[in-house]
mmCIF file of C-alpha atoms and ligand atoms in Angstrom:
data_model
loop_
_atom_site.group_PDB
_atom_site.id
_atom_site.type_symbol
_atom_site.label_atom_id
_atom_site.label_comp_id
_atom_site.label_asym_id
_atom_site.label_seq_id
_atom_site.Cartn_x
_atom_site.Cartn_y
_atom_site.Cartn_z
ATOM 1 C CA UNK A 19 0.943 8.692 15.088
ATOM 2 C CA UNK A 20 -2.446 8.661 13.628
ATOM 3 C CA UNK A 21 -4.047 5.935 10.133
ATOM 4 C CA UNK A 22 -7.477 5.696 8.705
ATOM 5 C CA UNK A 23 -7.549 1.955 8.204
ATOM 6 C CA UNK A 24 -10.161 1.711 5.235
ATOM 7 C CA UNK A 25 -12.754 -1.242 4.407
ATOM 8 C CA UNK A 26 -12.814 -3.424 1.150
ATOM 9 C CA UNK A 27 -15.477 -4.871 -0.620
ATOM 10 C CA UNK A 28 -15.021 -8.330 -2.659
ATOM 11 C CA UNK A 29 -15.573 -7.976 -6.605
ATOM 12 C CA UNK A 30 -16.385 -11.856 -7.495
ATOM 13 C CA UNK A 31 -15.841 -14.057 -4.799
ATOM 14 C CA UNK A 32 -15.281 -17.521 -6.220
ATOM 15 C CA UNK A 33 -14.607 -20.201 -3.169
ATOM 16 C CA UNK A 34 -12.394 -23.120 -5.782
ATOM 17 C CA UNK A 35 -11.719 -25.452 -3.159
ATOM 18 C CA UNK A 36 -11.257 -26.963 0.095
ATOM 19 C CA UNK A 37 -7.533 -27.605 1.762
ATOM 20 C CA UNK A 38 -6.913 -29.930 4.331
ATOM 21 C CA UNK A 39 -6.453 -27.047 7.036
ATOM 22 C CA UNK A 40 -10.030 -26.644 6.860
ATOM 23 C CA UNK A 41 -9.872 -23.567 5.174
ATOM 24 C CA UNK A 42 -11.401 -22.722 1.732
ATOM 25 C CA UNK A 43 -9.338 -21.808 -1.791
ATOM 26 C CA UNK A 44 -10.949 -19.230 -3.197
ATOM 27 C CA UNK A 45 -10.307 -16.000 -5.965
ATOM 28 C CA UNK A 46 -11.559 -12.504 -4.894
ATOM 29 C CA UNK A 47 -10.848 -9.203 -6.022
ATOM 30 C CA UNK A 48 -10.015 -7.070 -3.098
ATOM 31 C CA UNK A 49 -10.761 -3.398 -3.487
ATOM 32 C CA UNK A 50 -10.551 -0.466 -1.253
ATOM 33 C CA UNK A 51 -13.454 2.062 -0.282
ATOM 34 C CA UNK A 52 -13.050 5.102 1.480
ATOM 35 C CA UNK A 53 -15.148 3.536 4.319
ATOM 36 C CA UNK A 54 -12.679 4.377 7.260
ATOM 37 C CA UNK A 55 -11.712 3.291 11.340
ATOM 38 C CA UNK A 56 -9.501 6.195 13.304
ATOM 39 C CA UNK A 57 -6.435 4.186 14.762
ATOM 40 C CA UNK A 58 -3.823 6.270 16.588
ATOM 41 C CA UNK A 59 -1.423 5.011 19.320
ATOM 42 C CA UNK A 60 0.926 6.976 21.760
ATOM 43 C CA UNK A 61 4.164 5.674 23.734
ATOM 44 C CA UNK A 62 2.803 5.298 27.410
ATOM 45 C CA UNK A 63 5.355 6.165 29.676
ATOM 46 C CA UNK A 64 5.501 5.026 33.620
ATOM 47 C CA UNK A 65 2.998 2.586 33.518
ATOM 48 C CA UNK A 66 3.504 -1.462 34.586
ATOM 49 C CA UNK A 67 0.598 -2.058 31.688
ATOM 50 C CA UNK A 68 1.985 -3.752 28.143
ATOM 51 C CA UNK A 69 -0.986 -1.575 26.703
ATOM 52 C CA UNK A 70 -4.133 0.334 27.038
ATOM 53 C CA UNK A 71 -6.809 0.353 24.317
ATOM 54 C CA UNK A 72 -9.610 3.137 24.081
ATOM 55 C CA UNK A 73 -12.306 2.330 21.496
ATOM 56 C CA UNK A 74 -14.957 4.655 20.639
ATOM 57 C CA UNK A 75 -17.909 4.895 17.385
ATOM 58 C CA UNK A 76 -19.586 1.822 16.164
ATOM 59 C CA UNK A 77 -19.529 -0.785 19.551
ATOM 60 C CA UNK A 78 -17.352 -3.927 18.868
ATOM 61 C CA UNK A 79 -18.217 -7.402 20.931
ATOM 62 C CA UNK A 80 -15.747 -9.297 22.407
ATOM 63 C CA UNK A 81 -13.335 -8.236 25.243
ATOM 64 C CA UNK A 82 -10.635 -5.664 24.807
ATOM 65 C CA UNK A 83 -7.553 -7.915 24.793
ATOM 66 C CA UNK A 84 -9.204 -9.836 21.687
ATOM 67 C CA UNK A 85 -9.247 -6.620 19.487
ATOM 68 C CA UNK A 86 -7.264 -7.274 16.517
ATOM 69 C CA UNK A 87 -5.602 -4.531 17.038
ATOM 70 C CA UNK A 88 -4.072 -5.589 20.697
ATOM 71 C CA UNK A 89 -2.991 -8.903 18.477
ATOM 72 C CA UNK A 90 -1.310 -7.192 15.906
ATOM 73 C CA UNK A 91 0.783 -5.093 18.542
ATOM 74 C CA UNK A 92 1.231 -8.255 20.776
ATOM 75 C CA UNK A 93 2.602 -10.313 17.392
ATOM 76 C CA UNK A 94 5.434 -7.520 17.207
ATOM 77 C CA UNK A 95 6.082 -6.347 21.187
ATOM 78 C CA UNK A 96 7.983 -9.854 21.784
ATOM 79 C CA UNK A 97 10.124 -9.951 18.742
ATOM 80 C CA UNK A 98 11.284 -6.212 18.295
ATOM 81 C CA UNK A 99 10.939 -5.418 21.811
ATOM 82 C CA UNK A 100 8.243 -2.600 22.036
ATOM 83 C CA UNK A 101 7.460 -0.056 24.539
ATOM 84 C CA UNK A 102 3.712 -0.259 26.173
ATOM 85 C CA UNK A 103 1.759 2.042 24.012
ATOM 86 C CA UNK A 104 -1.612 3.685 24.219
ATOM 87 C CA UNK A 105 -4.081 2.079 21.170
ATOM 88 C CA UNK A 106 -7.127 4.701 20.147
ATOM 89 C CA UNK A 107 -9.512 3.196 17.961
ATOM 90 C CA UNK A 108 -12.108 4.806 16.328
ATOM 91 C CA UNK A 109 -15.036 2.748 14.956
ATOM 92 C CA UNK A 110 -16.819 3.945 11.547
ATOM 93 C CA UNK A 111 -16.772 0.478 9.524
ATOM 94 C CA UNK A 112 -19.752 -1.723 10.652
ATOM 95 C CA UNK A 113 -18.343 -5.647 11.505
ATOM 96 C CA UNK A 114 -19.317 -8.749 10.324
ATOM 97 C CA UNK A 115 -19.976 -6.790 7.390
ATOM 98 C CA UNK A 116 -17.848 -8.821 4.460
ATOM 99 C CA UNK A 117 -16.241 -4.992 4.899
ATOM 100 C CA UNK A 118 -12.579 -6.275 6.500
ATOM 101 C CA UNK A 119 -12.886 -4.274 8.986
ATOM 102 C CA UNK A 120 -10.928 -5.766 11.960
ATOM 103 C CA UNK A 121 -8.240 -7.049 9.221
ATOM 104 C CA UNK A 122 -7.506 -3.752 7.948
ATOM 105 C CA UNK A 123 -7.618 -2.177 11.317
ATOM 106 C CA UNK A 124 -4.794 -4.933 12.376
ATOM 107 C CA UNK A 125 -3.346 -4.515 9.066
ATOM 108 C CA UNK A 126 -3.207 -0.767 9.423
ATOM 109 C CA UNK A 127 -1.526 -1.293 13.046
ATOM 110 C CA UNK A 128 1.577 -3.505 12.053
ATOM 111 C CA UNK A 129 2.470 -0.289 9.687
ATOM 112 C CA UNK A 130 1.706 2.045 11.956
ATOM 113 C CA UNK A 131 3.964 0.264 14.625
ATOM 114 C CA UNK A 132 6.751 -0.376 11.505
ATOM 115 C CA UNK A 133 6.899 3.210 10.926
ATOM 116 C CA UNK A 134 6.769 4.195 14.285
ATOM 117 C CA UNK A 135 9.523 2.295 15.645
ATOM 118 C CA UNK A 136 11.325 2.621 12.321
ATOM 119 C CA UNK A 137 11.418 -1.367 12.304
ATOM 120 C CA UNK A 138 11.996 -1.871 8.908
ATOM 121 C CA UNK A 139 9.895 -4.392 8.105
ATOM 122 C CA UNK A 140 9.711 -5.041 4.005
ATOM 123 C CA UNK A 141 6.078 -5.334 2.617
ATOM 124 C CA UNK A 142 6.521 -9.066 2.359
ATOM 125 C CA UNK A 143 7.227 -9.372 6.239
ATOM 126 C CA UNK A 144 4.191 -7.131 6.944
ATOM 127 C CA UNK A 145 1.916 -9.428 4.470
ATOM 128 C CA UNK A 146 3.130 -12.414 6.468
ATOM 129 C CA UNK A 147 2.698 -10.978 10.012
ATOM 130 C CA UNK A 148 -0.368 -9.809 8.960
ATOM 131 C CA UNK A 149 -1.541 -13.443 7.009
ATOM 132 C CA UNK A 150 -1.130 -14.316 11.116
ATOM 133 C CA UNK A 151 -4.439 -12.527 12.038
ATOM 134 C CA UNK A 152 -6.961 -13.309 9.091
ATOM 135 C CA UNK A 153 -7.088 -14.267 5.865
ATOM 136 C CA UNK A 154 -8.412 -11.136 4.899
ATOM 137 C CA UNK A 155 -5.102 -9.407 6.926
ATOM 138 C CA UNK A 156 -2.392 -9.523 4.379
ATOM 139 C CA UNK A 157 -4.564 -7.014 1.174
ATOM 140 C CA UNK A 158 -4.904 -4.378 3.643
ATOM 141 C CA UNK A 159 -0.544 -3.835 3.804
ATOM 142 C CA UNK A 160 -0.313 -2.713 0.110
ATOM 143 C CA UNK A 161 -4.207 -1.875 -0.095
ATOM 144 C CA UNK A 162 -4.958 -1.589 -3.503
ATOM 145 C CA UNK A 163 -7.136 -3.618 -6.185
ATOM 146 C CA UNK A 164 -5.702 -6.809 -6.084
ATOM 147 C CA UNK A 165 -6.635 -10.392 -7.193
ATOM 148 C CA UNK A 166 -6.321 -12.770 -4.696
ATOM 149 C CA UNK A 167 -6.177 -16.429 -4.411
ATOM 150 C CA UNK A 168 -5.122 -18.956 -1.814
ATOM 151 C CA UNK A 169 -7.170 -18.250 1.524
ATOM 152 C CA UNK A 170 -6.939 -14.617 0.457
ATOM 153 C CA UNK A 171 -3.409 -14.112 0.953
ATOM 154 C CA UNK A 172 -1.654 -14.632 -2.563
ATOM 155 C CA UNK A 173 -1.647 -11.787 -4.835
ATOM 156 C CA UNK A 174 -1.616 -11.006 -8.292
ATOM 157 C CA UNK A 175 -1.615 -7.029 -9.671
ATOM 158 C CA UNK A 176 -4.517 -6.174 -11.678
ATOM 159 C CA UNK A 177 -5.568 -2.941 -13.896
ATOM 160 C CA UNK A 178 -8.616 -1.881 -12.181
ATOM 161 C CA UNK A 179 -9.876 1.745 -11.696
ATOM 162 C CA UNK A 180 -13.351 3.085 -9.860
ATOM 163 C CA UNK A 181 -12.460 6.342 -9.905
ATOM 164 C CA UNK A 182 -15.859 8.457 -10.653
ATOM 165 C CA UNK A 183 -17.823 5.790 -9.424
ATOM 166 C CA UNK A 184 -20.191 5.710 -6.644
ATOM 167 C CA UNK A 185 -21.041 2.721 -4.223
ATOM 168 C CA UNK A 186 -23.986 2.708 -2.307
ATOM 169 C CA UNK A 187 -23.501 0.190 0.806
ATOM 170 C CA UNK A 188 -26.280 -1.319 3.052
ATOM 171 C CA UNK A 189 -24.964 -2.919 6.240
ATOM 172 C CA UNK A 190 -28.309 -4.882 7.442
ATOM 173 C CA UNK A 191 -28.779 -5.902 11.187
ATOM 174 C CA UNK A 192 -27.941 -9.529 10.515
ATOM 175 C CA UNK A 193 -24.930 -11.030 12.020
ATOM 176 C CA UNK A 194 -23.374 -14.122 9.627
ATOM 177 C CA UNK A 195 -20.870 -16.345 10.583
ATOM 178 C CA UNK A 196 -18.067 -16.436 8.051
ATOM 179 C CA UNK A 197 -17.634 -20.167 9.229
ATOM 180 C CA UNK A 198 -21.087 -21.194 9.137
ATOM 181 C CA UNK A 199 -21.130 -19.474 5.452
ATOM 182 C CA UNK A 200 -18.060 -21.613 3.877
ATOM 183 C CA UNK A 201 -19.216 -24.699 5.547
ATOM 184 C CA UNK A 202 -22.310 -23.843 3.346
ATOM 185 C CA UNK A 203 -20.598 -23.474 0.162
ATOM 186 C CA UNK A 204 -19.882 -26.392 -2.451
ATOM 187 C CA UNK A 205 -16.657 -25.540 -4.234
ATOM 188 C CA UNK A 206 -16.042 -25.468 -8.358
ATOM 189 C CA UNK A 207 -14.602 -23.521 -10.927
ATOM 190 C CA UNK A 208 -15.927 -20.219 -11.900
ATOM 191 C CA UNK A 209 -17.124 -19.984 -15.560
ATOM 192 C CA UNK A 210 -14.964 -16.681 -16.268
ATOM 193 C CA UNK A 211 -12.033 -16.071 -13.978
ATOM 194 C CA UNK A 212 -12.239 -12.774 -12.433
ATOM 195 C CA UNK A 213 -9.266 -10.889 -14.029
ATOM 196 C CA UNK A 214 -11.358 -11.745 -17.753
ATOM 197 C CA UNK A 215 -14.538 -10.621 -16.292
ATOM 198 C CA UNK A 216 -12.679 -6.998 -15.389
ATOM 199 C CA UNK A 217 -11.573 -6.574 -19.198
ATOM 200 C CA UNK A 218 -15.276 -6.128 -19.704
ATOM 201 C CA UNK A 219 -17.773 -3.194 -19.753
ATOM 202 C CA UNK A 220 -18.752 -3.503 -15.748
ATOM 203 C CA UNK A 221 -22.327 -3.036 -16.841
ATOM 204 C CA UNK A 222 -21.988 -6.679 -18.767
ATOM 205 C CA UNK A 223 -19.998 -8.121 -15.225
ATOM 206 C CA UNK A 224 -22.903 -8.850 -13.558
ATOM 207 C CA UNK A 225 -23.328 -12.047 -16.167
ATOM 208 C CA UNK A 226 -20.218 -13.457 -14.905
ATOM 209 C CA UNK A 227 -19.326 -12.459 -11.956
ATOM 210 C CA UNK A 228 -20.113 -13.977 -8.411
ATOM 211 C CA UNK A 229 -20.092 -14.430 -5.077
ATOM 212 C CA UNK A 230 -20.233 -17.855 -4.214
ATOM 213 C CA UNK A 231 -21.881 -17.199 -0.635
ATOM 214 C CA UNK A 232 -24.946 -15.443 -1.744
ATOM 215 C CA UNK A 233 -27.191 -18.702 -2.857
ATOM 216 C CA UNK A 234 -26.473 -19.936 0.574
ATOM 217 C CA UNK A 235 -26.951 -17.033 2.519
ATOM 218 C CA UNK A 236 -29.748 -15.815 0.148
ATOM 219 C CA UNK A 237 -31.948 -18.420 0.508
ATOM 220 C CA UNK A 238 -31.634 -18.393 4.903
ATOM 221 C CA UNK A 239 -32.325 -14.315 5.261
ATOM 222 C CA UNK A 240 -33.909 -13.510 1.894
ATOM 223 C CA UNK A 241 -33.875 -10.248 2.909
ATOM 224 C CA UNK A 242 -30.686 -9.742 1.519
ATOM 225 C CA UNK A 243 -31.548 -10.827 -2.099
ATOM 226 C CA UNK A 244 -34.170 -8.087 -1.841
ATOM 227 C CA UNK A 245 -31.806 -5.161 -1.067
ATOM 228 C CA UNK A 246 -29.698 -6.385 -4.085
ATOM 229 C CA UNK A 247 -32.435 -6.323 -6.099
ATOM 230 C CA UNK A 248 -33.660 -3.203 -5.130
ATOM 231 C CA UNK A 249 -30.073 -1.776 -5.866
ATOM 232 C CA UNK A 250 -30.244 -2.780 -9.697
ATOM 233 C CA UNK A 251 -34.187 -1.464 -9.517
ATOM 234 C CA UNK A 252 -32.416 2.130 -8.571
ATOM 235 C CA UNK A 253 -29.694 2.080 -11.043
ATOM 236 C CA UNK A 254 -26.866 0.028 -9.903
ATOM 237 C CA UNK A 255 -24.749 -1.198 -13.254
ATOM 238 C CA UNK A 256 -23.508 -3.975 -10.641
ATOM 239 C CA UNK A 257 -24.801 -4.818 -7.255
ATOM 240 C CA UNK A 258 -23.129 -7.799 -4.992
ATOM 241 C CA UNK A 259 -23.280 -9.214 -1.296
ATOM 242 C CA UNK A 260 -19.357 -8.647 0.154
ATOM 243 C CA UNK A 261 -17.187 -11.532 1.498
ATOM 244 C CA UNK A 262 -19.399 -13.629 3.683
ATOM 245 C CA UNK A 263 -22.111 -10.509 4.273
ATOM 246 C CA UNK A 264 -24.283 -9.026 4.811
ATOM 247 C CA UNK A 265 -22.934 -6.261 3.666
ATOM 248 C CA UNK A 266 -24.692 -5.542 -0.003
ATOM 249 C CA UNK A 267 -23.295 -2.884 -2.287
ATOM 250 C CA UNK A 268 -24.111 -1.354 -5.490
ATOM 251 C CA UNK A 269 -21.991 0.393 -7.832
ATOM 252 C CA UNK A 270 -23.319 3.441 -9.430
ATOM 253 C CA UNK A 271 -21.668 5.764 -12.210
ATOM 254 C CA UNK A 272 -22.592 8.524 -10.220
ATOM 255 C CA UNK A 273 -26.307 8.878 -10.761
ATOM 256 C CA UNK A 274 -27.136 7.265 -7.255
ATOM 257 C CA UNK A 275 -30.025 9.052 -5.760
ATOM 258 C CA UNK A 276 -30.194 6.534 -2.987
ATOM 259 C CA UNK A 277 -30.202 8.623 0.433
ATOM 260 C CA UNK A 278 -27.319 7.475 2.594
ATOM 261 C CA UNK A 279 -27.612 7.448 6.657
ATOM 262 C CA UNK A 280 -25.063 5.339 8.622
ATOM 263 C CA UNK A 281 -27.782 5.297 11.521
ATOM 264 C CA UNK A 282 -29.176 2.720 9.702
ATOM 265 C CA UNK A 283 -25.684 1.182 8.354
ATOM 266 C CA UNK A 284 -26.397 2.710 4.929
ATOM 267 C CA UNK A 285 -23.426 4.717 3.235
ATOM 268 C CA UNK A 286 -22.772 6.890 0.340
ATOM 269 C CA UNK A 287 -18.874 6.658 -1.186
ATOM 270 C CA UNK A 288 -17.147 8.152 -3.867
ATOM 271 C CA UNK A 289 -14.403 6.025 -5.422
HETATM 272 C C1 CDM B 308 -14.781 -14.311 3.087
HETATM 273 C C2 CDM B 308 -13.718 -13.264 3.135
HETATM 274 O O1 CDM B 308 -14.168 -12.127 3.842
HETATM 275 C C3 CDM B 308 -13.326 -12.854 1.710
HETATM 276 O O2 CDM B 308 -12.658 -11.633 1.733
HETATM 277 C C4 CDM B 308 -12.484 -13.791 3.835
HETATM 278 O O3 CDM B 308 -11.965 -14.904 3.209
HETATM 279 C C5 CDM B 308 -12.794 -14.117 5.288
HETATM 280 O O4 CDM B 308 -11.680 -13.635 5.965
HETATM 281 P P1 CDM B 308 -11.740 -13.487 7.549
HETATM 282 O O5 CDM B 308 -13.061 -12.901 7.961
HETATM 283 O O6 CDM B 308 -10.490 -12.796 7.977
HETATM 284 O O7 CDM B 308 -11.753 -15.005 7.954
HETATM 285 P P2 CDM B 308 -11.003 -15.584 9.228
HETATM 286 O O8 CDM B 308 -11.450 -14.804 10.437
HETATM 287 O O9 CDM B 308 -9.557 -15.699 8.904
HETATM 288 O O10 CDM B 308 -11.652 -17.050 9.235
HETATM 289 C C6 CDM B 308 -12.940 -17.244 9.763
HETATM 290 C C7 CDM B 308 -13.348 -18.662 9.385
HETATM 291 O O11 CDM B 308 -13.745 -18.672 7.999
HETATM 292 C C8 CDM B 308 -13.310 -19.887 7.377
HETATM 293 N N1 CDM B 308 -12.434 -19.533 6.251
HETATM 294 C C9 CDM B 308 -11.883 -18.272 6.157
HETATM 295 C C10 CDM B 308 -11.118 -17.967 5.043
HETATM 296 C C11 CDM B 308 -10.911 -18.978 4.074
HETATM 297 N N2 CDM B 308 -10.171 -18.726 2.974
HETATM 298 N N3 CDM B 308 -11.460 -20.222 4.212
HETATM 299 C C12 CDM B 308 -12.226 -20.508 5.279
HETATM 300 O O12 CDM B 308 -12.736 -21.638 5.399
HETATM 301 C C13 CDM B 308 -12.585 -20.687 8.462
HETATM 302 O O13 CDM B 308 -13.528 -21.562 9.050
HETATM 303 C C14 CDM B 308 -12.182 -19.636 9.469
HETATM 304 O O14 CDM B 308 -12.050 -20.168 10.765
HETATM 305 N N1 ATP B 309 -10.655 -3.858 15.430
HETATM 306 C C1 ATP B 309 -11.751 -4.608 15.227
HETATM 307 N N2 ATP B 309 -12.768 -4.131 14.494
HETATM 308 C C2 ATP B 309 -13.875 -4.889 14.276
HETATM 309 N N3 ATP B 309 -14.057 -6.144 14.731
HETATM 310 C C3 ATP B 309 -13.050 -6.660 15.476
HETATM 311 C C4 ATP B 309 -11.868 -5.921 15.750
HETATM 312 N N4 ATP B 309 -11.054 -6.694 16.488
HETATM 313 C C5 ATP B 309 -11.693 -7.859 16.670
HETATM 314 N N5 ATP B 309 -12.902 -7.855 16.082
HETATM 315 C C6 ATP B 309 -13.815 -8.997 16.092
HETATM 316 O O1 ATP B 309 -13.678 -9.587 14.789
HETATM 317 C C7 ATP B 309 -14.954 -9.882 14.235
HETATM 318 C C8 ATP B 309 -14.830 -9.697 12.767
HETATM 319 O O2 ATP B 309 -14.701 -8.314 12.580
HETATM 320 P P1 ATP B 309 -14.862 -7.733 11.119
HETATM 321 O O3 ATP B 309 -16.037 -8.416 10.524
HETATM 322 O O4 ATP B 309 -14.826 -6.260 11.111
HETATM 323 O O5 ATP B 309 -13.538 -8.213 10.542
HETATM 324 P P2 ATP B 309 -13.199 -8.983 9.262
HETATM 325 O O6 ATP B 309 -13.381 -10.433 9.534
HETATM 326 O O7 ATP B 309 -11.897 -8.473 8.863
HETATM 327 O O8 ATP B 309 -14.286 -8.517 8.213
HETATM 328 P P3 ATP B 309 -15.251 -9.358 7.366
HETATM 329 O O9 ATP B 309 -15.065 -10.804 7.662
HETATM 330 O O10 ATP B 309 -16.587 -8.854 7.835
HETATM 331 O O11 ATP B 309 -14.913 -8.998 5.965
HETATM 332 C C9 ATP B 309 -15.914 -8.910 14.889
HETATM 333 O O12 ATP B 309 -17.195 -9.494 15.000
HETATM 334 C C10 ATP B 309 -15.272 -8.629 16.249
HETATM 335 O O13 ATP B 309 -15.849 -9.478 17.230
#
């Protein structure tokens, strides 16, 4: 069986406070973009091997058996008993992006396995297997715009539709450590909270809405202040750094004239 595990981008990203865990509260708005990995796997028959994982498009460090994909399977072979299975993964979503991409392609394996093996698994078990890999894990089982609080993983339903917008998305060749960022990042209350901010015109959202990592991040590769600049200079009606970067996206009501090539990690989408 074959999925096209698809990337997010964070609309507001306020970080609220700081838990004892170490980790970060923080409200996001979690949407999907049509940004998408390959991931198909295949029952391997005759073979001593719990798995064997193929990845191909954009490289990925870090060995094989850390792939978040391999985790995800491992997290359900114990418990329901699975069969070793061949994983092909397909690489089109850049990482360290702010993009989700290793969360949705784990995400996008625990449903592939659940329908697979006809496990059964409700939604709610899938958002806590998945909680298990990341904190950005859990959107990608339902996948749709979502408000989320907690470390990303408790959801609230909101009214939001892109449809017949564009985004324009610049990947730059800097890698940021999500770690490093939050340790950067003095918590407080956001001004607006996100789901008022969406009730208004998006051209007006950009005087609300947020992410908390970019005066950090900003200010130590200033580079990426520039391309979000340069996004409003060529029409963006809102233009943000995603999650922790360095991903940088604009959104456009379909007047972008911005010349996409993901050679150079720059992409054209239509919502
Ligand atoms: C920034 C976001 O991308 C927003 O969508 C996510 O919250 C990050 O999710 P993620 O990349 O899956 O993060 P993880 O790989 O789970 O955590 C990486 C590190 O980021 C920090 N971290 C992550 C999420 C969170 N709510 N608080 C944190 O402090 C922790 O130090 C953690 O060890
Ligand atoms: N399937 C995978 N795809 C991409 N990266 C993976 C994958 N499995 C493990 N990784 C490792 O996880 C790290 C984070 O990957 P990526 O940034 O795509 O995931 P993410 O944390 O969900 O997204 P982000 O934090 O950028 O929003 C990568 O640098 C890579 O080393």
């Amino acid at each position: 069986m074959i999925s096209f595990p698809n990337a997010k981008i964070n609309l507001g990203l306020n970080i609220v406070g700081k838990r004892a865990d170490g980790y970060h509260n923080l409200e996001t708005i979690f949407y999907p973009i049509p940004l998408e990995d390959i991931l198909e796997i295949e029952v391997l028959d005759h073979t001593e091997k719990p798995f064997e994982l193929s990845i191909s498009g954009i490289p990925i460090e870090g060995n094989l058996a850390n792939n978040l994909v391999v985790k995800a399977y491992l997290l359900l072979k114990e418990k329901y008993n699975l069969p070793p299975i061949h994983i092909y993964l397909h690489k089109n979503i850049p990482s360290g992006a702010g993009l989700g991409g290793g969360s949705s392609d784990a995400a996008f394996m625990l449903k592939l396995l659940n329908d697979t093996f006809e496990l059964n698994l409700t939604t709610t078990e899938l958002e806590e297997h998945a909680a298990k890999l990341g904190a950005d894990c859990a959107f990608f089982i339902q996948n749709k715009p979502t408000f989320a609080e907690g470390i990303g993983n408790i959801f609230s339903s909101i009214e939001l539709n892109l449809s017949g917008y564009q985004i324009f998305l610049i990947k730059p060749d800097v890698f940021i450590s999500t770690a490093m960022a939050f340790s950067n990042i003095k918590p407080h209350q956001p001004e607006l909270n996100l789901k008022e901010i969406i009730q208004k015109p998006i051209a007006q959202w950009h005087k609300w809405m947020a992410n908390d990592f970019e005066e950090s991040i900003f200010k130590e590769i200033p580079e990426l202040g520039k391309i979000k600049e340069e996004l409003y200079q060529a029409g963006a009606i809102y233009a943000s750094m995603s999650g922790a970067g360095s991903s940088i996206y604009g959104i456009f009501k379909d007047n972008c004239t911005l010349i996409p090539n993901s050679n150079e990690g720059k992409y054209l989408l239509n919502l």
